[in-house]
Amino acid sequence: MDNKTLKSIRDAEKASHIEIYTTAKLFESGSWLQKPVKTVMDLTPYFQNYNNINILDLGCGIGRNCIALAQEFKSKCKIDCVDILELAIEELNNNAVRYGVENEINGIFSSIDDYIIPANSYDLIIAVSALEHVDNIESFKNKLNEISKGIKENGIVCLIINSQITEINKENGQQLTPQFEVNLKTQELLDLLKNAFDGWETIKNTVRSQRYDIPRENCVSDLTTDVVTFVAKK
Ligand SMILES: C[S@@+](CC[C@H](N)C(=O)[O-])C[C@H]1O[C@@H](n2cnc3c(N)ncnc32)[C@H](O)[C@@H]1O
């Protein structure tokens, strides 16, 4: 992908998140922000005996998953939360105060690409609908490698990634460029995950085809995607 296409995808992506983060409220009905992702929250029993849990949330948004985790593990966790959007980090910090978890939440305004994951430092790394927005496939592969090295022994990775995405203009049926920086074929993504986390215990590895309407700059897009959910223990 050339720099111009990358910039236009990124600008559209930022605009659509600014729209939702300024109109919808965390944990209130009416948008996808209304509750945390079940697959993420299902992991909490794995850490019940921990007193000090280090978590990384890549592309955290305004805290849908990390704030719920911080509430669950109050006083027992530190969560580094990374997002490319300054507004997301501002709202994350506001939500952390609102939900009484400001000591647990560490908002970091950075792209996932630029945030270097230190080796052997996290018990749980999550990335929900975020890794497909890194700069390019090389960066994606590097990040998987960093994630795998960044997780401590017995730690868990939880990745939810869109693949094989198509977008069609609903009004005139024209094919659109999917607004995702990395759009892998589903099998290619599954192979990359298998390689990056080779030898780990698989907890969940599913592919779910989804179709929904999504507002784009000048139209409504009919979007299809394979949502890959990958959870594994080191
Ligand atoms: C679909 S939202 C998901 C947010 C959150 N993970 C959740 O489940 O509620 C994707 C988020 O990733 C952020 N994002 C997109 N590209 C990014 C990048 N390259 N680096 C860091 N964050 C990014 C967006 O700003 C947005 O907040």
PDB file of C-alpha atoms and ligand atoms in Angstrom:
ATOM      1  CA  MET A   1       0.000   0.000   0.000  1.00  0.00           C
ATOM      2  CA  ASP A   2       1.400   3.433  -0.898  1.00  0.00           C
ATOM      3  CA  ASN A   3       1.677   6.283   1.640  1.00  0.00           C
ATOM      4  CA  LYS A   4      -1.247   8.198   0.127  1.00  0.00           C
ATOM      5  CA  THR A   5      -3.637   5.222   0.475  1.00  0.00           C
ATOM      6  CA  LEU A   6      -2.363   4.537   3.993  1.00  0.00           C
ATOM      7  CA  LYS A   7      -2.972   8.157   4.981  1.00  0.00           C
ATOM      8  CA  SER A   8      -6.475   8.214   3.491  1.00  0.00           C
ATOM      9  CA  ILE A   9      -7.432   4.955   5.258  1.00  0.00           C
ATOM     10  CA  ARG A  10      -5.989   6.228   8.527  1.00  0.00           C
ATOM     11  CA  ASP A  11      -7.771   9.582   8.262  1.00  0.00           C
ATOM     12  CA  ALA A  12     -11.112   7.856   7.563  1.00  0.00           C
ATOM     13  CA  GLU A  13     -10.497   5.421  10.414  1.00  0.00           C
ATOM     14  CA  LYS A  14      -9.703   8.282  12.807  1.00  0.00           C
ATOM     15  CA  ALA A  15     -12.775  10.258  11.704  1.00  0.00           C
ATOM     16  CA  SER A  16     -15.090   7.283  12.274  1.00  0.00           C
ATOM     17  CA  HIS A  17     -13.664   6.688  15.764  1.00  0.00           C
ATOM     18  CA  ILE A  18     -13.878  10.370  16.672  1.00  0.00           C
ATOM     19  CA  GLU A  19     -17.550  10.232  15.650  1.00  0.00           C
ATOM     20  CA  ILE A  20     -18.350   7.246  17.876  1.00  0.00           C
ATOM     21  CA  TYR A  21     -16.196   8.371  20.823  1.00  0.00           C
ATOM     22  CA  THR A  22     -17.896  11.778  20.885  1.00  0.00           C
ATOM     23  CA  THR A  23     -21.458  10.466  20.511  1.00  0.00           C
ATOM     24  CA  ALA A  24     -21.558   7.188  22.464  1.00  0.00           C
ATOM     25  CA  LYS A  25     -20.770   6.630  26.108  1.00  0.00           C
ATOM     26  CA  LEU A  26     -18.856   3.726  27.589  1.00  0.00           C
ATOM     27  CA  PHE A  27     -21.043   0.962  29.072  1.00  0.00           C
ATOM     28  CA  GLU A  28     -24.289   2.620  27.926  1.00  0.00           C
ATOM     29  CA  SER A  29     -26.635   0.903  25.480  1.00  0.00           C
ATOM     30  CA  GLY A  30     -26.890   1.898  21.823  1.00  0.00           C
ATOM     31  CA  SER A  31     -23.394   1.157  20.487  1.00  0.00           C
ATOM     32  CA  TRP A  32     -20.651  -1.489  20.516  1.00  0.00           C
ATOM     33  CA  LEU A  33     -19.188   0.324  23.529  1.00  0.00           C
ATOM     34  CA  GLN A  34     -21.990  -0.898  25.762  1.00  0.00           C
ATOM     35  CA  LYS A  35     -20.169  -3.885  27.199  1.00  0.00           C
ATOM     36  CA  PRO A  36     -16.740  -5.531  27.216  1.00  0.00           C
ATOM     37  CA  VAL A  37     -15.950  -8.396  24.873  1.00  0.00           C
ATOM     38  CA  LYS A  38     -16.981 -11.716  26.441  1.00  0.00           C
ATOM     39  CA  THR A  39     -13.886 -13.569  25.186  1.00  0.00           C
ATOM     40  CA  VAL A  40     -11.717 -11.061  27.090  1.00  0.00           C
ATOM     41  CA  MET A  41     -13.725 -11.226  30.308  1.00  0.00           C
ATOM     42  CA  ASP A  42     -13.834 -15.043  30.129  1.00  0.00           C
ATOM     43  CA  LEU A  43     -10.063 -14.945  30.775  1.00  0.00           C
ATOM     44  CA  THR A  44     -10.313 -13.458  34.263  1.00  0.00           C
ATOM     45  CA  PRO A  45     -10.398 -16.852  36.089  1.00  0.00           C
ATOM     46  CA  TYR A  46      -6.862 -17.550  34.778  1.00  0.00           C
ATOM     47  CA  PHE A  47      -5.554 -14.681  36.949  1.00  0.00           C
ATOM     48  CA  GLN A  48      -7.593 -15.205  40.115  1.00  0.00           C
ATOM     49  CA  ASN A  49      -4.527 -16.206  42.144  1.00  0.00           C
ATOM     50  CA  TYR A  50      -2.319 -13.354  40.909  1.00  0.00           C
ATOM     51  CA  ASN A  51      -1.598 -10.345  43.141  1.00  0.00           C
ATOM     52  CA  ASN A  52       0.128  -8.282  40.495  1.00  0.00           C
ATOM     53  CA  ILE A  53      -1.126  -8.609  36.919  1.00  0.00           C
ATOM     54  CA  ASN A  54       0.530  -6.682  34.096  1.00  0.00           C
ATOM     55  CA  ILE A  55      -1.764  -6.183  31.122  1.00  0.00           C
ATOM     56  CA  LEU A  56      -1.329  -4.508  27.731  1.00  0.00           C
ATOM     57  CA  ASP A  57      -4.340  -3.379  25.662  1.00  0.00           C
ATOM     58  CA  LEU A  58      -3.321  -2.476  22.108  1.00  0.00           C
ATOM     59  CA  GLY A  59      -5.766  -0.117  20.350  1.00  0.00           C
ATOM     60  CA  CYS A  60      -7.657   0.294  23.630  1.00  0.00           C
ATOM     61  CA  GLY A  61     -10.176   2.907  22.463  1.00  0.00           C
ATOM     62  CA  ILE A  62     -11.988   4.544  25.374  1.00  0.00           C
ATOM     63  CA  GLY A  63     -11.561   1.528  27.629  1.00  0.00           C
ATOM     64  CA  ARG A  64     -14.343  -0.947  26.841  1.00  0.00           C
ATOM     65  CA  ASN A  65     -12.157  -3.935  27.767  1.00  0.00           C
ATOM     66  CA  CYS A  66      -9.321  -2.507  29.872  1.00  0.00           C
ATOM     67  CA  ILE A  67     -11.613  -0.624  32.262  1.00  0.00           C
ATOM     68  CA  ALA A  68     -13.711  -3.753  32.804  1.00  0.00           C
ATOM     69  CA  LEU A  69     -10.509  -5.720  33.500  1.00  0.00           C
ATOM     70  CA  ALA A  70      -9.267  -2.988  35.857  1.00  0.00           C
ATOM     71  CA  GLN A  71     -12.544  -3.154  37.796  1.00  0.00           C
ATOM     72  CA  GLU A  72     -12.259  -6.933  38.015  1.00  0.00           C
ATOM     73  CA  PHE A  73      -8.637  -6.762  39.242  1.00  0.00           C
ATOM     74  CA  LYS A  74      -8.782  -3.514  41.185  1.00  0.00           C
ATOM     75  CA  SER A  75      -5.573  -2.880  43.195  1.00  0.00           C
ATOM     76  CA  LYS A  76      -4.021  -5.995  41.658  1.00  0.00           C
ATOM     77  CA  CYS A  77      -3.226  -4.880  38.116  1.00  0.00           C
ATOM     78  CA  LYS A  78      -1.497  -2.279  35.992  1.00  0.00           C
ATOM     79  CA  ILE A  79      -2.834  -1.912  32.453  1.00  0.00           C
ATOM     80  CA  ASP A  80      -0.873  -0.151  29.721  1.00  0.00           C
ATOM     81  CA  CYS A  81      -3.428   1.088  27.196  1.00  0.00           C
ATOM     82  CA  VAL A  82      -2.211   2.195  23.763  1.00  0.00           C
ATOM     83  CA  ASP A  83      -4.182   4.134  21.146  1.00  0.00           C
ATOM     84  CA  ILE A  84      -3.254   6.236  18.126  1.00  0.00           C
ATOM     85  CA  LEU A  85      -6.086   8.676  18.790  1.00  0.00           C
ATOM     86  CA  GLU A  86      -5.469  11.419  21.346  1.00  0.00           C
ATOM     87  CA  LEU A  87      -9.218  11.723  21.959  1.00  0.00           C
ATOM     88  CA  ALA A  88      -9.428   8.007  22.800  1.00  0.00           C
ATOM     89  CA  ILE A  89      -6.731   8.363  25.464  1.00  0.00           C
ATOM     90  CA  GLU A  90      -8.385  11.504  26.890  1.00  0.00           C
ATOM     91  CA  GLU A  91     -11.729   9.697  27.128  1.00  0.00           C
ATOM     92  CA  LEU A  92     -10.023   6.579  28.502  1.00  0.00           C
ATOM     93  CA  ASN A  93      -8.520   8.683  31.308  1.00  0.00           C
ATOM     94  CA  ASN A  94     -11.906  10.292  32.005  1.00  0.00           C
ATOM     95  CA  ASN A  95     -13.555   6.873  32.095  1.00  0.00           C
ATOM     96  CA  ALA A  96     -10.835   5.533  34.403  1.00  0.00           C
ATOM     97  CA  VAL A  97     -11.711   8.290  36.898  1.00  0.00           C
ATOM     98  CA  ARG A  98     -15.457   7.779  36.375  1.00  0.00           C
ATOM     99  CA  TYR A  99     -15.127   4.064  37.148  1.00  0.00           C
ATOM    100  CA  GLY A 100     -12.605   4.499  39.976  1.00  0.00           C
ATOM    101  CA  VAL A 101      -9.696   2.702  38.302  1.00  0.00           C
ATOM    102  CA  GLU A 102      -7.320   5.589  37.539  1.00  0.00           C
ATOM    103  CA  ASN A 103      -4.542   3.875  39.526  1.00  0.00           C
ATOM    104  CA  GLU A 104      -4.782   0.774  37.362  1.00  0.00           C
ATOM    105  CA  ILE A 105      -5.049   2.436  33.932  1.00  0.00           C
ATOM    106  CA  ASN A 106      -2.017   3.895  32.168  1.00  0.00           C
ATOM    107  CA  GLY A 107      -3.111   5.600  28.935  1.00  0.00           C
ATOM    108  CA  ILE A 108      -0.433   5.819  26.237  1.00  0.00           C
ATOM    109  CA  PHE A 109      -0.959   8.014  23.172  1.00  0.00           C
ATOM    110  CA  SER A 110       0.977   6.102  20.516  1.00  0.00           C
ATOM    111  CA  SER A 111       0.496   3.983  17.445  1.00  0.00           C
ATOM    112  CA  ILE A 112       0.789   0.242  18.006  1.00  0.00           C
ATOM    113  CA  ASP A 113       3.638   0.330  15.473  1.00  0.00           C
ATOM    114  CA  ASP A 114       5.680   2.758  17.579  1.00  0.00           C
ATOM    115  CA  TYR A 115       4.935   1.184  20.946  1.00  0.00           C
ATOM    116  CA  ILE A 116       7.774  -1.294  21.465  1.00  0.00           C
ATOM    117  CA  ILE A 117       6.615  -4.136  23.690  1.00  0.00           C
ATOM    118  CA  PRO A 118       9.320  -4.949  26.243  1.00  0.00           C
ATOM    119  CA  ALA A 119      10.251  -8.641  26.391  1.00  0.00           C
ATOM    120  CA  ASN A 120       8.828 -10.828  29.148  1.00  0.00           C
ATOM    121  CA  SER A 121       6.722  -8.107  30.748  1.00  0.00           C
ATOM    122  CA  TYR A 122       3.000  -8.816  30.455  1.00  0.00           C
ATOM    123  CA  ASP A 123       0.716 -11.512  31.871  1.00  0.00           C
ATOM    124  CA  LEU A 124      -2.017 -10.669  29.378  1.00  0.00           C
ATOM    125  CA  ILE A 125      -1.908  -8.857  26.053  1.00  0.00           C
ATOM    126  CA  ILE A 126      -5.178  -8.060  24.286  1.00  0.00           C
ATOM    127  CA  ALA A 127      -5.815  -6.421  20.927  1.00  0.00           C
ATOM    128  CA  VAL A 128      -9.469  -6.216  19.895  1.00  0.00           C
ATOM    129  CA  SER A 129     -10.120  -5.034  16.317  1.00  0.00           C
ATOM    130  CA  ALA A 130      -6.832  -3.153  16.366  1.00  0.00           C
ATOM    131  CA  LEU A 131      -3.903  -5.085  14.873  1.00  0.00           C
ATOM    132  CA  GLU A 132      -5.431  -4.875  11.378  1.00  0.00           C
ATOM    133  CA  HIS A 133      -4.752  -1.121  11.652  1.00  0.00           C
ATOM    134  CA  VAL A 134      -0.954  -1.220  11.901  1.00  0.00           C
ATOM    135  CA  ASP A 135       1.003   0.335   9.019  1.00  0.00           C
ATOM    136  CA  ASN A 136       1.550  -2.765   6.894  1.00  0.00           C
ATOM    137  CA  ILE A 137       2.012  -6.544   6.877  1.00  0.00           C
ATOM    138  CA  GLU A 138       5.680  -6.281   7.925  1.00  0.00           C
ATOM    139  CA  SER A 139       4.710  -4.241  10.958  1.00  0.00           C
ATOM    140  CA  PHE A 140       1.911  -6.741  11.682  1.00  0.00           C
ATOM    141  CA  LYS A 141       4.339  -9.676  11.654  1.00  0.00           C
ATOM    142  CA  ASN A 142       6.842  -7.791  13.829  1.00  0.00           C
ATOM    143  CA  LYS A 143       4.111  -6.953  16.327  1.00  0.00           C
ATOM    144  CA  LEU A 144       3.000 -10.608  16.590  1.00  0.00           C
ATOM    145  CA  ASN A 145       6.612 -11.501  17.292  1.00  0.00           C
ATOM    146  CA  GLU A 146       6.931  -8.752  19.917  1.00  0.00           C
ATOM    147  CA  ILE A 147       3.660  -9.831  21.541  1.00  0.00           C
ATOM    148  CA  SER A 148       4.827 -13.419  21.774  1.00  0.00           C
ATOM    149  CA  LYS A 149       8.149 -12.330  23.364  1.00  0.00           C
ATOM    150  CA  GLY A 150       6.437  -9.717  25.551  1.00  0.00           C
ATOM    151  CA  ILE A 151       4.260 -12.230  27.376  1.00  0.00           C
ATOM    152  CA  LYS A 152       5.592 -13.866  30.532  1.00  0.00           C
ATOM    153  CA  GLU A 153       5.549 -17.612  31.128  1.00  0.00           C
ATOM    154  CA  ASN A 154       1.931 -18.798  31.691  1.00  0.00           C
ATOM    155  CA  GLY A 155       0.698 -15.483  30.289  1.00  0.00           C
ATOM    156  CA  ILE A 156      -2.107 -15.191  27.752  1.00  0.00           C
ATOM    157  CA  VAL A 157      -2.568 -13.506  24.377  1.00  0.00           C
ATOM    158  CA  CYS A 158      -6.076 -12.554  23.196  1.00  0.00           C
ATOM    159  CA  LEU A 159      -6.347 -11.232  19.662  1.00  0.00           C
ATOM    160  CA  ILE A 160      -9.495 -10.447  17.700  1.00  0.00           C
ATOM    161  CA  ILE A 161      -8.658  -9.545  14.114  1.00  0.00           C
ATOM    162  CA  ASN A 162     -10.717  -8.881  10.981  1.00  0.00           C
ATOM    163  CA  SER A 163      -9.560 -10.612   7.814  1.00  0.00           C
ATOM    164  CA  GLN A 164     -10.603 -11.001   4.182  1.00  0.00           C
ATOM    165  CA  ILE A 165     -12.646  -7.806   4.413  1.00  0.00           C
ATOM    166  CA  THR A 166     -14.758  -6.532   1.529  1.00  0.00           C
ATOM    167  CA  GLU A 167     -16.688  -3.282   1.339  1.00  0.00           C
ATOM    168  CA  ILE A 168     -19.357  -2.389  -1.208  1.00  0.00           C
ATOM    169  CA  ASN A 169     -21.142   0.928  -1.620  1.00  0.00           C
ATOM    170  CA  LYS A 170     -24.732   0.096  -0.660  1.00  0.00           C
ATOM    171  CA  GLU A 171     -26.251   2.716  -2.930  1.00  0.00           C
ATOM    172  CA  ASN A 172     -24.577   1.782  -6.215  1.00  0.00           C
ATOM    173  CA  GLY A 173     -22.982  -1.642  -5.588  1.00  0.00           C
ATOM    174  CA  GLN A 174     -19.475  -0.348  -6.347  1.00  0.00           C
ATOM    175  CA  GLN A 175     -16.521  -2.094  -4.727  1.00  0.00           C
ATOM    176  CA  LEU A 176     -14.768   0.144  -2.147  1.00  0.00           C
ATOM    177  CA  THR A 177     -11.221  -0.046  -0.769  1.00  0.00           C
ATOM    178  CA  PRO A 178     -11.676  -1.629   2.661  1.00  0.00           C
ATOM    179  CA  GLN A 179     -10.709   0.906   5.329  1.00  0.00           C
ATOM    180  CA  PHE A 180      -8.218  -1.448   6.961  1.00  0.00           C
ATOM    181  CA  GLU A 181      -4.469  -1.020   6.647  1.00  0.00           C
ATOM    182  CA  VAL A 182      -3.823  -4.779   6.800  1.00  0.00           C
ATOM    183  CA  ASN A 183      -6.364  -6.994   5.075  1.00  0.00           C
ATOM    184  CA  LEU A 184      -5.044 -10.543   5.151  1.00  0.00           C
ATOM    185  CA  LYS A 185      -6.641 -13.621   3.656  1.00  0.00           C
ATOM    186  CA  THR A 186      -8.131 -15.566   6.560  1.00  0.00           C
ATOM    187  CA  GLN A 187      -5.923 -18.620   6.024  1.00  0.00           C
ATOM    188  CA  GLU A 188      -2.808 -16.445   5.833  1.00  0.00           C
ATOM    189  CA  LEU A 189      -3.729 -14.828   9.153  1.00  0.00           C
ATOM    190  CA  LEU A 190      -4.363 -18.220  10.783  1.00  0.00           C
ATOM    191  CA  ASP A 191      -0.957 -19.414   9.542  1.00  0.00           C
ATOM    192  CA  LEU A 192       0.811 -16.306  10.880  1.00  0.00           C
ATOM    193  CA  LEU A 193      -0.826 -16.785  14.292  1.00  0.00           C
ATOM    194  CA  LYS A 194       0.076 -20.479  14.328  1.00  0.00           C
ATOM    195  CA  ASN A 195       3.721 -19.649  13.590  1.00  0.00           C
ATOM    196  CA  ALA A 196       4.011 -16.739  16.019  1.00  0.00           C
ATOM    197  CA  PHE A 197       2.540 -18.720  18.926  1.00  0.00           C
ATOM    198  CA  ASP A 198       3.931 -22.121  18.050  1.00  0.00           C
ATOM    199  CA  GLY A 199       3.920 -24.479  21.065  1.00  0.00           C
ATOM    200  CA  TRP A 200       1.454 -22.368  23.083  1.00  0.00           C
ATOM    201  CA  GLU A 201      -1.709 -23.938  24.487  1.00  0.00           C
ATOM    202  CA  THR A 202      -4.638 -22.836  22.316  1.00  0.00           C
ATOM    203  CA  ILE A 203      -7.608 -21.658  24.373  1.00  0.00           C
ATOM    204  CA  LYS A 204      -9.723 -20.385  21.486  1.00  0.00           C
ATOM    205  CA  ASN A 205      -9.195 -20.268  17.733  1.00  0.00           C
ATOM    206  CA  THR A 206     -12.354 -19.403  15.810  1.00  0.00           C
ATOM    207  CA  VAL A 207     -13.399 -17.739  12.567  1.00  0.00           C
ATOM    208  CA  ARG A 208     -16.813 -16.064  12.397  1.00  0.00           C
ATOM    209  CA  SER A 209     -18.120 -14.524   9.172  1.00  0.00           C
ATOM    210  CA  GLN A 210     -19.902 -11.239   9.756  1.00  0.00           C
ATOM    211  CA  ARG A 211     -21.722  -8.720   7.602  1.00  0.00           C
ATOM    212  CA  TYR A 212     -22.866  -5.267   8.657  1.00  0.00           C
ATOM    213  CA  ASP A 213     -23.445  -1.730   7.400  1.00  0.00           C
ATOM    214  CA  ILE A 214     -20.809   0.830   8.263  1.00  0.00           C
ATOM    215  CA  PRO A 215     -20.927   4.577   7.564  1.00  0.00           C
ATOM    216  CA  ARG A 216     -18.113   5.772   5.284  1.00  0.00           C
ATOM    217  CA  GLU A 217     -17.228   9.277   4.173  1.00  0.00           C
ATOM    218  CA  ASN A 218     -19.751   9.600   1.321  1.00  0.00           C
ATOM    219  CA  CYS A 219     -21.892   6.499   1.624  1.00  0.00           C
ATOM    220  CA  VAL A 220     -22.922   3.499   3.670  1.00  0.00           C
ATOM    221  CA  SER A 221     -20.741   0.464   3.107  1.00  0.00           C
ATOM    222  CA  ASP A 222     -21.900  -3.151   3.136  1.00  0.00           C
ATOM    223  CA  LEU A 223     -18.951  -4.782   4.906  1.00  0.00           C
ATOM    224  CA  THR A 224     -18.130  -8.486   5.097  1.00  0.00           C
ATOM    225  CA  THR A 225     -15.352  -9.859   7.258  1.00  0.00           C
ATOM    226  CA  ASP A 226     -14.018 -13.038   8.822  1.00  0.00           C
ATOM    227  CA  VAL A 227     -13.465 -12.258  12.489  1.00  0.00           C
ATOM    228  CA  VAL A 228     -10.599 -14.356  13.790  1.00  0.00           C
ATOM    229  CA  THR A 229     -10.452 -14.848  17.553  1.00  0.00           C
ATOM    230  CA  PHE A 230      -7.198 -16.283  18.835  1.00  0.00           C
ATOM    231  CA  VAL A 231      -6.488 -16.912  22.511  1.00  0.00           C
ATOM    232  CA  ALA A 232      -3.461 -18.882  23.681  1.00  0.00           C
ATOM    233  CA  LYS A 233      -1.418 -19.506  26.834  1.00  0.00           C
ATOM    234  CA  LYS A 234       2.380 -19.485  26.875  1.00  0.00           C
TER     235      LYS A 234
HETATM  236  C1  LIG B   1     -12.546  -0.758  16.579  1.00  0.00           C
HETATM  237  S1  LIG B   1     -11.736   0.209  17.801  1.00  0.00           S
HETATM  238  C2  LIG B   1     -11.598  -0.954  19.103  1.00  0.00           C
HETATM  239  C3  LIG B   1     -11.269  -0.322  20.432  1.00  0.00           C
HETATM  240  C4  LIG B   1     -11.128  -1.297  21.597  1.00  0.00           C
HETATM  241  N1  LIG B   1     -10.121  -2.298  21.345  1.00  0.00           N
HETATM  242  C5  LIG B   1     -12.456  -1.954  21.892  1.00  0.00           C
HETATM  243  O1  LIG B   1     -12.581  -3.168  21.686  1.00  0.00           O
HETATM  244  O2  LIG B   1     -13.359  -1.257  22.354  1.00  0.00           O
HETATM  245  C6  LIG B   1     -10.043   0.320  17.198  1.00  0.00           C
HETATM  246  C7  LIG B   1      -9.175   1.260  18.007  1.00  0.00           C
HETATM  247  O3  LIG B   1      -7.838   1.118  17.550  1.00  0.00           O
HETATM  248  C8  LIG B   1      -7.263   2.414  17.418  1.00  0.00           C
HETATM  249  N2  LIG B   1      -6.218   2.323  16.391  1.00  0.00           N
HETATM  250  C9  LIG B   1      -6.374   2.230  15.052  1.00  0.00           C
HETATM  251  N3  LIG B   1      -5.179   2.138  14.447  1.00  0.00           N
HETATM  252  C10 LIG B   1      -4.246   2.156  15.430  1.00  0.00           C
HETATM  253  C11 LIG B   1      -2.826   2.085  15.444  1.00  0.00           C
HETATM  254  N4  LIG B   1      -2.119   1.947  14.332  1.00  0.00           N
HETATM  255  N5  LIG B   1      -2.204   2.154  16.647  1.00  0.00           N
HETATM  256  C12 LIG B   1      -2.924   2.293  17.797  1.00  0.00           C
HETATM  257  N6  LIG B   1      -4.262   2.348  17.835  1.00  0.00           N
HETATM  258  C13 LIG B   1      -4.915   2.278  16.672  1.00  0.00           C
HETATM  259  C14 LIG B   1      -8.406   3.324  17.040  1.00  0.00           C
HETATM  260  O4  LIG B   1      -8.138   4.676  17.351  1.00  0.00           O
HETATM  261  C15 LIG B   1      -9.532   2.715  17.877  1.00  0.00           C
HETATM  262  O5  LIG B   1      -9.624   3.320  19.135  1.00  0.00           O
END
